[in-house]
CSV table of C-alpha atoms in Angstrom, one decimal:
chain,number,residue,atom,x,y,z
A,1,MET,CA,30.4,-5.3,37.1
A,2,LYS,CA,29.4,-2.2,34.9
A,3,VAL,CA,29.4,-2.5,31.2
A,4,ILE,CA,28.7,-0.1,28.2
A,5,LEU,CA,26.3,-1.8,25.7
A,6,LYS,CA,27.4,-1.5,22.2
A,7,GLU,CA,24.2,-3.1,20.8
A,8,ASP,CA,20.6,-3.6,22.0
A,9,ILE,CA,20.4,-6.8,24.4
A,10,LYS,CA,16.8,-7.9,24.9
A,11,SER,CA,15.8,-7.8,28.6
A,12,LEU,CA,19.0,-5.8,29.4
A,13,GLY,CA,19.3,-2.4,27.7
A,14,LYS,CA,19.6,-0.5,24.7
A,15,LYS,CA,22.7,0.4,22.8
A,16,GLY,CA,24.9,3.4,24.7
A,17,GLU,CA,23.2,2.5,27.9
A,18,ILE,CA,25.5,1.8,31.1
A,19,VAL,CA,24.1,-1.5,33.0
A,20,GLU,CA,24.8,-3.7,36.0
A,21,VAL,CA,25.4,-7.1,35.2
A,22,SER,CA,27.0,-9.9,37.2
A,23,ASP,CA,31.2,-10.8,36.4
A,24,GLY,CA,30.3,-13.8,34.6
A,25,TYR,CA,27.6,-12.7,32.3
A,26,ALA,CA,29.8,-9.6,31.5
A,27,ARG,CA,33.2,-11.7,30.8
A,28,ASN,CA,31.3,-14.7,29.1
A,29,PHE,CA,28.7,-13.3,27.3
A,30,ILE,CA,28.9,-9.5,26.8
A,31,LEU,CA,32.8,-8.9,26.6
A,32,LYS,CA,33.3,-12.2,24.6
A,33,LYS,CA,30.9,-11.6,22.0
A,34,ASN,CA,31.7,-7.7,21.9
A,35,LYS,CA,28.3,-6.7,22.7
A,36,GLY,CA,29.9,-4.2,25.3
A,37,VAL,CA,32.8,-2.9,27.3
A,38,GLU,CA,33.6,-2.2,30.6
A,39,ALA,CA,32.3,0.9,32.0
A,40,ASN,CA,36.0,2.3,32.9
A,41,SER,CA,36.9,6.2,32.9
A,42,SER,CA,38.3,5.9,29.5
A,43,ASN,CA,35.3,4.3,27.7
A,44,LEU,CA,32.6,6.4,29.7
A,45,ASN,CA,34.6,9.4,28.3
A,46,ASP,CA,34.4,8.0,24.7
A,47,LEU,CA,30.6,7.4,25.4
A,48,LYS,CA,30.1,11.0,26.6
A,49,LEU,CA,32.0,12.3,23.5
A,50,LYS,CA,30.2,10.2,20.9
A,51,LYS,CA,26.5,11.3,22.5
A,52,ALA,CA,27.6,15.0,22.1
A,53,ASN,CA,28.6,14.3,18.4
A,54,ASP,CA,25.3,12.5,17.8
A,55,ASP,CA,23.3,15.2,19.4
A,56,LYS,CA,25.1,17.9,17.1
A,57,ILE,CA,24.6,16.0,14.2
A,58,ALA,CA,20.9,15.7,14.8
A,59,GLN,CA,20.4,19.2,15.3
A,60,GLU,CA,22.1,19.7,12.1
A,61,GLN,CA,19.9,17.6,10.3
A,62,TYR,CA,16.9,19.0,11.9
A,63,GLU,CA,18.3,22.9,10.9
A,64,ALA,CA,18.8,21.6,7.2
A,65,ALA,CA,15.0,19.8,7.2
A,66,LYS,CA,13.5,23.2,8.6
A,67,GLU,CA,15.5,25.2,5.9
A,68,LEU,CA,14.4,22.7,3.0
A,69,GLY,CA,10.8,22.9,4.4
A,70,LYS,CA,10.9,26.9,3.9
A,71,GLN,CA,11.9,26.4,0.5
A,72,ILE,CA,9.3,23.7,-0.2
A,73,GLU,CA,6.4,25.9,1.2
A,74,ALA,CA,7.7,29.0,-0.6
A,75,GLY,CA,7.4,27.0,-4.1
A,76,GLN,CA,4.8,25.5,-6.2
A,77,ILE,CA,5.1,23.0,-9.0
A,78,GLN,CA,3.0,22.6,-11.9
A,79,VAL,CA,2.0,19.2,-13.4
A,80,SER,CA,-0.2,18.2,-16.2
A,81,ILE,CA,-2.3,15.2,-16.9
A,82,LYS,CA,-4.2,13.7,-19.8
A,83,MET,CA,-7.8,14.5,-19.8
A,84,GLY,CA,-10.5,12.6,-21.7
A,85,GLU,CA,-14.3,12.9,-22.6
A,86,GLY,CA,-16.2,14.6,-19.7
A,87,GLY,CA,-13.3,15.5,-17.7
A,88,LYS,CA,-12.1,12.0,-17.2
A,89,ALA,CA,-8.3,11.8,-16.1
A,90,PHE,CA,-6.1,9.1,-17.9
A,91,GLY,CA,-3.6,8.2,-15.4
A,92,SER,CA,-3.0,10.1,-12.2
A,93,VAL,CA,-0.1,12.4,-10.3
A,94,SER,CA,1.8,10.1,-8.3
A,95,SER,CA,4.6,10.8,-5.5
A,96,LYS,CA,7.3,9.8,-7.6
A,97,GLU,CA,6.2,12.4,-10.5
A,98,ILE,CA,6.0,15.0,-7.6
A,99,ALA,CA,9.5,14.4,-6.3
A,100,GLU,CA,10.9,14.4,-9.9
A,101,GLU,CA,9.0,17.7,-10.7
A,102,VAL,CA,10.3,19.5,-7.7
A,103,LYS,CA,13.8,18.4,-8.9
A,104,LYS,CA,13.0,20.0,-12.3
A,105,GLN,CA,11.1,23.0,-11.3
A,106,LEU,CA,12.2,24.1,-7.9
A,107,ASP,CA,15.9,22.4,-8.1
A,108,LEU,CA,15.4,20.7,-4.6
A,109,THR,CA,16.0,17.1,-4.1
A,110,ILE,CA,13.4,15.1,-2.0
A,111,ASP,CA,12.8,11.4,-1.9
A,112,LYS,CA,9.6,10.0,-3.1
A,113,LYS,CA,9.1,8.1,0.0
A,114,LYS,CA,8.9,11.3,2.1
A,115,VAL,CA,5.8,12.6,-0.2
A,116,GLN,CA,3.0,11.7,2.1
A,117,LEU,CA,0.5,11.4,-0.8
A,118,LYS,CA,-2.6,9.6,0.6
A,119,GLU,CA,-3.9,8.6,-2.9
A,120,ALA,CA,-2.7,9.6,-6.5
A,121,ILE,CA,-4.2,13.0,-7.6
A,122,LYS,CA,-6.6,12.5,-10.3
A,123,VAL,CA,-8.5,15.8,-10.6
A,124,PRO,CA,-7.0,19.0,-11.9
A,125,GLY,CA,-6.7,22.2,-9.6
A,126,THR,CA,-4.3,23.0,-6.8
A,127,HIS,CA,-3.5,20.7,-3.9
A,128,VAL,CA,-1.4,20.6,-0.9
A,129,VAL,CA,0.8,17.6,-0.6
A,130,PRO,CA,2.6,17.2,2.6
A,131,ILE,CA,6.3,16.2,2.8
A,132,LYS,CA,7.7,14.7,5.9
A,133,LEU,CA,11.4,15.9,5.7
A,134,HIS,CA,12.1,15.0,9.5
A,135,PRO,CA,10.3,13.6,12.3
A,136,LYS,CA,9.7,17.1,13.7
A,137,VAL,CA,9.6,18.9,10.1
A,138,THR,CA,6.5,18.7,7.7
A,139,ALA,CA,6.4,21.0,4.8
A,140,ASP,CA,3.2,21.6,2.6
A,141,LEU,CA,4.0,21.9,-1.2
A,142,LYS,CA,1.3,23.3,-3.5
A,143,VAL,CA,1.0,21.2,-6.7
A,144,LEU,CA,-1.0,22.8,-9.5
A,145,VAL,CA,-2.6,19.9,-11.8
A,146,THR,CA,-3.5,21.2,-15.0
A,147,GLU,CA,-5.0,19.4,-18.3
A,148,GLU,CA,-2.5,18.5,-20.7
A,149,ALA,CA,-3.4,20.1,-24.2
C-alpha cells in the first residue's frame, strides 16, 4: 500500500514523501496513529498543491531577505562605548546592541540571533559585521564604533 507521510518516521521516510509499506503496517500503525494518509488521487493532488504553496512561500522569504540585505549593506550604524585610561574600553558592543541600533538608526528590524558576531567589539573604529538573514543571504553591516565623550 502506498501512503503519504504526515511526519518523519525513522527508517521509513520524511514528511511529504510517498512510501510503499505493507497493508498491515499502514492500517495498524501509520493510518491509526495519523502519521500518514493513503496515497489516493485526492491526497496526491493535495500534496502537490501544498508543495507548490511551500515553494512559493520559500521564494517570497528569499526575495524579502535579499531586499533587506541590500538595505542593510547600504546603511551604516554608529555606536559609542566608554573608554578609560590608555584607550581601554569599559564594556563592549554586543549583537543585542547592534540589533537595537539598526532598529533606531536604519528603521529596520533584525533579530539579534541573526547577527553573526564572533566576539563582542571592544575597540573603536569601523567594523564589518555579517548578518545572516536567510540560509542563502548574508549581508555585511558597517558598524562605526566611537569613543563616548
